[in-house]
Amino acid sequence: MSVTIYHNPKCGKSRDTLKLIEAKGIHPTVVEYLKTPPTAAELKRILGWLGLSAKEVLRRKEAAENGVDPGLPEDDLVAAMVAHPIVIERPIVVADGRARVGRPPEKVLEIL
């Protein structure tokens, strides 16, 4: 099984989710998405696997702080998320074409 975590090491939920995955004996690919943001195409693919819209994975406080309007059309919101990855909810775990937001961390167990 191929597992990737879009991770922010400064985030407690992200760290807890990574520990949970590793406790299952899984060594995921760790993408520090603030340093290496997904492309628009990657983010759209992840949103499809999540079954969520960009607005549903938007961190409201960070969006306001970065001038990202949650009312933007989907493609424009995805572009803003790529430009300001801090506004993307974290962590996101992808496993074999399925994805979950690790809030709470145990939510990712559904796809592992």
Tab-separated table of N, CA and C in Angstrom:
chain	number	residue	atom	x	y	z
A	1	MET	N	0.842	-1.178	0.000
A	1	MET	CA	0.000	0.000	0.000
A	1	MET	C	0.887	1.240	0.000
A	2	SER	N	0.577	2.153	-0.886
A	2	SER	CA	1.292	3.418	-0.964
A	2	SER	C	0.520	4.467	-0.172
A	3	VAL	N	1.174	5.083	0.814
A	3	VAL	CA	0.531	6.074	1.666
A	3	VAL	C	1.345	7.367	1.640
A	4	THR	N	0.652	8.477	1.466
A	4	THR	CA	1.278	9.797	1.488
A	4	THR	C	0.533	10.650	2.491
A	5	ILE	N	1.282	11.394	3.293
A	5	ILE	CA	0.672	12.347	4.208
A	5	ILE	C	1.134	13.745	3.829
A	6	TYR	N	0.167	14.633	3.615
A	6	TYR	CA	0.466	16.042	3.391
A	6	TYR	C	0.505	16.654	4.783
A	7	HIS	N	1.707	16.965	5.222
A	7	HIS	CA	2.037	17.149	6.628
A	7	HIS	C	2.583	18.543	6.916
A	8	ASN	N	2.191	19.053	8.078
A	8	ASN	CA	2.783	20.276	8.618
A	8	ASN	C	3.364	19.892	9.974
A	9	PRO	N	4.684	19.799	10.097
A	9	PRO	CA	5.287	19.339	11.351
A	9	PRO	C	5.015	20.253	12.544
A	10	LYS	N	4.553	21.459	12.308
A	10	LYS	CA	4.226	22.369	13.412
A	10	LYS	C	2.818	22.136	13.961
A	11	CYS	N	2.034	21.310	13.289
A	11	CYS	CA	0.644	21.059	13.664
A	11	CYS	C	0.542	19.783	14.501
A	12	GLY	N	-0.055	19.900	15.671
A	12	GLY	CA	-0.207	18.752	16.560
A	12	GLY	C	-1.028	17.630	15.941
A	13	LYS	N	-2.137	17.955	15.279
A	13	LYS	CA	-2.972	16.924	14.646
A	13	LYS	C	-2.203	16.220	13.538
A	14	SER	N	-1.400	16.969	12.816
A	14	SER	CA	-0.602	16.381	11.749
A	14	SER	C	0.453	15.434	12.334
A	15	ARG	N	1.114	15.865	13.392
A	15	ARG	CA	2.106	14.998	14.055
A	15	ARG	C	1.441	13.754	14.624
A	16	ASP	N	0.272	13.923	15.250
A	16	ASP	CA	-0.446	12.769	15.811
A	16	ASP	C	-0.857	11.787	14.722
A	17	THR	N	-1.292	12.304	13.588
A	17	THR	CA	-1.704	11.444	12.478
A	17	THR	C	-0.510	10.672	11.935
A	18	LEU	N	0.616	11.333	11.787
A	18	LEU	CA	1.822	10.654	11.309
A	18	LEU	C	2.227	9.546	12.281
A	19	LYS	N	2.191	9.814	13.581
A	19	LYS	CA	2.518	8.788	14.584
A	19	LYS	C	1.561	7.609	14.496
A	20	LEU	N	0.280	7.879	14.294
A	20	LEU	CA	-0.719	6.824	14.185
A	20	LEU	C	-0.434	5.925	12.986
A	21	ILE	N	-0.104	6.539	11.858
A	21	ILE	CA	0.216	5.768	10.651
A	21	ILE	C	1.450	4.907	10.896
A	22	GLU	N	2.479	5.504	11.469
A	22	GLU	CA	3.721	4.772	11.724
A	22	GLU	C	3.505	3.653	12.741
A	23	ALA	N	2.612	3.851	13.705
A	23	ALA	CA	2.306	2.814	14.701
A	23	ALA	C	1.661	1.592	14.049
A	24	LYS	N	1.056	1.782	12.868
A	24	LYS	CA	0.476	0.671	12.111
A	24	LYS	C	1.528	-0.046	11.272
A	25	GLY	N	2.794	0.370	11.415
A	25	GLY	CA	3.875	-0.248	10.650
A	25	GLY	C	3.988	0.271	9.233
A	26	ILE	N	3.354	1.382	8.961
A	26	ILE	CA	3.366	1.987	7.627
A	26	ILE	C	4.359	3.138	7.627
A	27	HIS	N	5.185	3.174	6.602
A	27	HIS	CA	6.162	4.249	6.450
A	27	HIS	C	5.731	5.114	5.260
A	28	PRO	N	4.940	6.153	5.541
A	28	PRO	CA	4.380	6.950	4.448
A	28	PRO	C	5.397	7.889	3.819
A	29	THR	N	5.090	8.303	2.616
A	29	THR	CA	5.800	9.409	2.006
A	29	THR	C	5.284	10.667	2.695
A	30	VAL	N	6.185	11.455	3.230
A	30	VAL	CA	5.801	12.669	3.944
A	30	VAL	C	6.063	13.868	3.034
A	31	VAL	N	5.001	14.604	2.738
A	31	VAL	CA	5.107	15.805	1.923
A	31	VAL	C	4.829	16.991	2.834
A	32	GLU	N	5.858	17.775	3.091
A	32	GLU	CA	5.654	19.001	3.861
A	32	GLU	C	5.078	20.023	2.880
A	33	TYR	N	3.756	20.070	2.849
A	33	TYR	CA	3.065	20.800	1.793
A	33	TYR	C	3.274	22.311	1.850
A	34	LEU	N	3.765	22.834	2.963
A	34	LEU	CA	4.072	24.263	2.986
A	34	LEU	C	5.349	24.545	2.201
A	35	LYS	N	6.258	23.573	2.173
A	35	LYS	CA	7.496	23.698	1.393
A	35	LYS	C	7.297	23.237	-0.040
A	36	THR	N	6.461	22.209	-0.218
A	36	THR	CA	6.220	21.627	-1.532
A	36	THR	C	4.713	21.503	-1.734
A	37	PRO	N	4.053	22.604	-2.094
A	37	PRO	CA	2.596	22.551	-2.258
A	37	PRO	C	2.194	21.674	-3.443
A	38	PRO	N	1.002	21.085	-3.357
A	38	PRO	CA	0.527	20.323	-4.514
A	38	PRO	C	0.232	21.285	-5.665
A	39	THR	N	0.296	20.768	-6.868
A	39	THR	CA	-0.133	21.554	-8.018
A	39	THR	C	-1.664	21.623	-8.000
A	40	ALA	N	-2.212	22.471	-8.825
A	40	ALA	CA	-3.675	22.556	-8.924
A	40	ALA	C	-4.255	21.206	-9.335
A	41	ALA	N	-3.615	20.530	-10.286
A	41	ALA	CA	-4.113	19.224	-10.738
A	41	ALA	C	-4.045	18.202	-9.609
A	42	GLU	N	-2.948	18.200	-8.849
A	42	GLU	CA	-2.830	17.269	-7.720
A	42	GLU	C	-3.891	17.558	-6.664
A	43	LEU	N	-4.082	18.824	-6.345
A	43	LEU	CA	-5.068	19.189	-5.335
A	43	LEU	C	-6.476	18.799	-5.777
A	44	LYS	N	-6.795	19.009	-7.043
A	44	LYS	CA	-8.113	18.606	-7.551
A	44	LYS	C	-8.298	17.092	-7.455
A	45	ARG	N	-7.240	16.347	-7.764
A	45	ARG	CA	-7.307	14.885	-7.665
A	45	ARG	C	-7.534	14.464	-6.210
A	46	ILE	N	-6.807	15.091	-5.279
A	46	ILE	CA	-6.965	14.786	-3.857
A	46	ILE	C	-8.380	15.135	-3.396
A	47	LEU	N	-8.890	16.283	-3.817
A	47	LEU	CA	-10.257	16.666	-3.456
A	47	LEU	C	-11.262	15.639	-3.963
A	48	GLY	N	-11.028	15.121	-5.160
A	48	GLY	CA	-11.903	14.078	-5.702
A	48	GLY	C	-11.870	12.832	-4.838
A	49	TRP	N	-10.682	12.429	-4.402
A	49	TRP	CA	-10.555	11.262	-3.521
A	49	TRP	C	-11.204	11.509	-2.164
A	50	LEU	N	-11.131	12.754	-1.699
A	50	LEU	CA	-11.770	13.111	-0.429
A	50	LEU	C	-13.289	13.185	-0.576
A	51	GLY	N	-13.749	13.468	-1.797
A	51	GLY	CA	-15.173	13.690	-2.009
A	51	GLY	C	-15.622	15.019	-1.428
A	52	LEU	N	-14.695	15.991	-1.407
A	52	LEU	CA	-14.970	17.300	-0.829
A	52	LEU	C	-14.633	18.405	-1.825
A	53	SER	N	-15.227	19.560	-1.604
A	53	SER	CA	-14.894	20.731	-2.406
A	53	SER	C	-13.710	21.447	-1.768
A	54	ALA	N	-13.104	22.336	-2.516
A	54	ALA	CA	-11.995	23.130	-1.973
A	54	ALA	C	-12.451	23.914	-0.750
A	55	LYS	N	-13.648	24.447	-0.801
A	55	LYS	CA	-14.170	25.233	0.323
A	55	LYS	C	-14.253	24.398	1.603
A	56	GLU	N	-14.499	23.094	1.450
A	56	GLU	CA	-14.634	22.216	2.613
A	56	GLU	C	-13.298	21.861	3.269
A	57	VAL	N	-12.195	22.089	2.581
A	57	VAL	CA	-10.877	21.835	3.180
A	57	VAL	C	-10.093	23.136	3.359
A	58	LEU	N	-10.831	24.223	3.416
A	58	LEU	CA	-10.228	25.543	3.584
A	58	LEU	C	-10.178	25.894	5.070
A	59	ARG	N	-9.000	26.250	5.543
A	59	ARG	CA	-8.841	26.715	6.926
A	59	ARG	C	-9.264	28.179	6.954
A	60	ARG	N	-10.371	28.464	7.612
A	60	ARG	CA	-10.992	29.792	7.579
A	60	ARG	C	-10.081	30.893	8.113
A	61	LYS	N	-9.485	30.675	9.268
A	61	LYS	CA	-8.647	31.720	9.871
A	61	LYS	C	-7.476	32.069	8.950
A	62	GLU	N	-6.780	31.033	8.485
A	62	GLU	CA	-5.632	31.255	7.609
A	62	GLU	C	-6.062	31.877	6.283
A	63	ALA	N	-7.249	31.487	5.797
A	63	ALA	CA	-7.754	32.077	4.557
A	63	ALA	C	-7.952	33.582	4.735
A	64	ALA	N	-8.573	33.963	5.846
A	64	ALA	CA	-8.797	35.390	6.117
A	64	ALA	C	-7.477	36.132	6.237
A	65	GLU	N	-6.511	35.512	6.912
A	65	GLU	CA	-5.203	36.148	7.100
A	65	GLU	C	-4.436	36.305	5.796
A	66	ASN	N	-4.746	35.453	4.814
A	66	ASN	CA	-4.026	35.480	3.539
A	66	ASN	C	-4.854	36.035	2.393
A	67	GLY	N	-6.001	36.615	2.714
A	67	GLY	CA	-6.826	37.242	1.689
A	67	GLY	C	-7.473	36.279	0.724
A	68	VAL	N	-7.699	35.037	1.163
A	68	VAL	CA	-8.340	34.051	0.307
A	68	VAL	C	-9.837	34.046	0.616
A	69	ASP	N	-10.620	34.401	-0.380
A	69	ASP	CA	-12.072	34.498	-0.238
A	69	ASP	C	-12.705	33.124	-0.414
A	70	PRO	N	-13.370	32.590	0.626
A	70	PRO	CA	-14.007	31.273	0.506
A	70	PRO	C	-15.130	31.236	-0.522
A	71	GLY	N	-15.592	32.396	-0.974
A	71	GLY	CA	-16.656	32.453	-1.961
A	71	GLY	C	-16.178	32.375	-3.408
A	72	LEU	N	-14.876	32.226	-3.603
A	72	LEU	CA	-14.353	32.124	-4.974
A	72	LEU	C	-14.898	30.884	-5.669
A	73	PRO	N	-15.014	30.925	-6.991
A	73	PRO	CA	-15.352	29.704	-7.734
A	73	PRO	C	-14.301	28.620	-7.455
A	74	GLU	N	-14.689	27.371	-7.584
A	74	GLU	CA	-13.836	26.227	-7.228
A	74	GLU	C	-12.432	26.318	-7.829
A	75	ASP	N	-12.319	26.538	-9.127
A	75	ASP	CA	-10.990	26.574	-9.750
A	75	ASP	C	-10.139	27.716	-9.202
A	76	ASP	N	-10.766	28.858	-8.949
A	76	ASP	CA	-10.036	29.996	-8.393
A	76	ASP	C	-9.614	29.718	-6.951
A	77	LEU	N	-10.469	29.033	-6.208
A	77	LEU	CA	-10.131	28.686	-4.825
A	77	LEU	C	-8.985	27.679	-4.791
A	78	VAL	N	-9.004	26.715	-5.679
A	78	VAL	CA	-7.892	25.755	-5.776
A	78	VAL	C	-6.597	26.500	-6.095
A	79	ALA	N	-6.639	27.430	-7.035
A	79	ALA	CA	-5.447	28.211	-7.387
A	79	ALA	C	-4.943	29.004	-6.179
A	80	ALA	N	-5.857	29.573	-5.410
A	80	ALA	CA	-5.471	30.330	-4.217
A	80	ALA	C	-4.857	29.405	-3.167
A	81	MET	N	-5.365	28.184	-3.074
A	81	MET	CA	-4.827	27.220	-2.113
A	81	MET	C	-3.409	26.791	-2.504
A	82	VAL	N	-3.173	26.667	-3.778
A	82	VAL	CA	-1.827	26.327	-4.252
A	82	VAL	C	-0.875	27.490	-3.971
A	83	ALA	N	-1.351	28.706	-4.184
A	83	ALA	CA	-0.521	29.895	-3.944
A	83	ALA	C	-0.278	30.142	-2.457
A	84	HIS	N	-1.238	29.734	-1.618
A	84	HIS	CA	-1.159	29.941	-0.165
A	84	HIS	C	-1.473	28.617	0.529
A	85	PRO	N	-0.576	27.638	0.478
A	85	PRO	CA	-0.895	26.301	0.990
A	85	PRO	C	-1.232	26.261	2.481
A	86	ILE	N	-0.900	27.300	3.240
A	86	ILE	CA	-1.236	27.342	4.659
A	86	ILE	C	-2.753	27.277	4.865
A	87	VAL	N	-3.530	27.608	3.834
A	87	VAL	CA	-4.985	27.610	3.971
A	87	VAL	C	-5.608	26.230	3.763
A	88	ILE	N	-4.804	25.235	3.384
A	88	ILE	CA	-5.306	23.873	3.172
A	88	ILE	C	-5.378	23.159	4.516
A	89	GLU	N	-6.533	22.535	4.800
A	89	GLU	CA	-6.687	21.767	6.030
A	89	GLU	C	-5.633	20.672	6.082
A	90	ARG	N	-5.207	20.365	7.286
A	90	ARG	CA	-4.160	19.370	7.457
A	90	ARG	C	-4.491	18.451	8.604
A	91	PRO	N	-3.888	17.312	8.590
A	91	PRO	CA	-3.158	16.673	7.490
A	91	PRO	C	-4.132	15.987	6.534
A	92	ILE	N	-3.681	15.756	5.340
A	92	ILE	CA	-4.441	14.947	4.393
A	92	ILE	C	-3.598	13.705	4.115
A	93	VAL	N	-4.241	12.549	4.230
A	93	VAL	CA	-3.565	11.278	3.982
A	93	VAL	C	-4.197	10.642	2.754
A	94	VAL	N	-3.342	10.189	1.843
A	94	VAL	CA	-3.771	9.533	0.614
A	94	VAL	C	-3.219	8.113	0.623
A	95	ALA	N	-4.104	7.161	0.331
A	95	ALA	CA	-3.689	5.755	0.260
A	95	ALA	C	-4.426	5.084	-0.891
A	96	ASP	N	-3.686	4.711	-1.902
A	96	ASP	CA	-4.234	3.955	-3.028
A	96	ASP	C	-5.521	4.551	-3.591
A	97	GLY	N	-5.476	5.832	-3.921
A	97	GLY	CA	-6.608	6.475	-4.573
A	97	GLY	C	-7.765	6.826	-3.656
A	98	ARG	N	-7.513	6.817	-2.355
A	98	ARG	CA	-8.514	7.271	-1.391
A	98	ARG	C	-7.828	8.257	-0.466
A	99	ALA	N	-8.588	9.143	0.124
A	99	ALA	CA	-7.977	10.161	0.978
A	99	ALA	C	-8.904	10.497	2.141
A	100	ARG	N	-8.284	10.950	3.225
A	100	ARG	CA	-9.017	11.425	4.398
A	100	ARG	C	-8.237	12.575	5.019
A	101	VAL	N	-8.980	13.509	5.617
A	101	VAL	CA	-8.381	14.554	6.425
A	101	VAL	C	-8.238	13.963	7.825
A	102	GLY	N	-7.068	14.106	8.421
A	102	GLY	CA	-6.795	13.529	9.734
A	102	GLY	C	-7.311	14.370	10.882
A	103	ARG	N	-8.576	14.674	10.877
A	103	ARG	CA	-9.228	15.425	11.956
A	103	ARG	C	-10.529	14.728	12.279
A	104	PRO	N	-10.533	13.917	13.301
A	104	PRO	CA	-9.441	13.551	14.190
A	104	PRO	C	-8.487	12.583	13.487
A	105	PRO	N	-7.295	12.398	14.040
A	105	PRO	CA	-6.308	11.525	13.396
A	105	PRO	C	-6.834	10.130	13.067
A	106	GLU	N	-7.683	9.593	13.905
A	106	GLU	CA	-8.222	8.232	13.700
A	106	GLU	C	-9.028	8.100	12.405
A	107	LYS	N	-9.461	9.218	11.862
A	107	LYS	CA	-10.240	9.202	10.616
A	107	LYS	C	-9.463	8.553	9.477
A	108	VAL	N	-8.138	8.654	9.503
A	108	VAL	CA	-7.339	8.094	8.408
A	108	VAL	C	-7.321	6.564	8.439
A	109	LEU	N	-7.658	5.972	9.567
A	109	LEU	CA	-7.675	4.505	9.648
A	109	LEU	C	-8.676	3.912	8.675
A	110	GLU	N	-9.677	4.680	8.268
A	110	GLU	CA	-10.679	4.214	7.307
A	110	GLU	C	-10.076	3.804	5.974
A	111	ILE	N	-8.929	4.357	5.629
A	111	ILE	CA	-8.337	4.078	4.312
A	111	ILE	C	-7.054	3.259	4.390
A	112	LEU	N	-6.619	2.925	5.602
A	112	LEU	CA	-5.366	2.169	5.748
A	112	LEU	C	-5.624	0.682	5.843
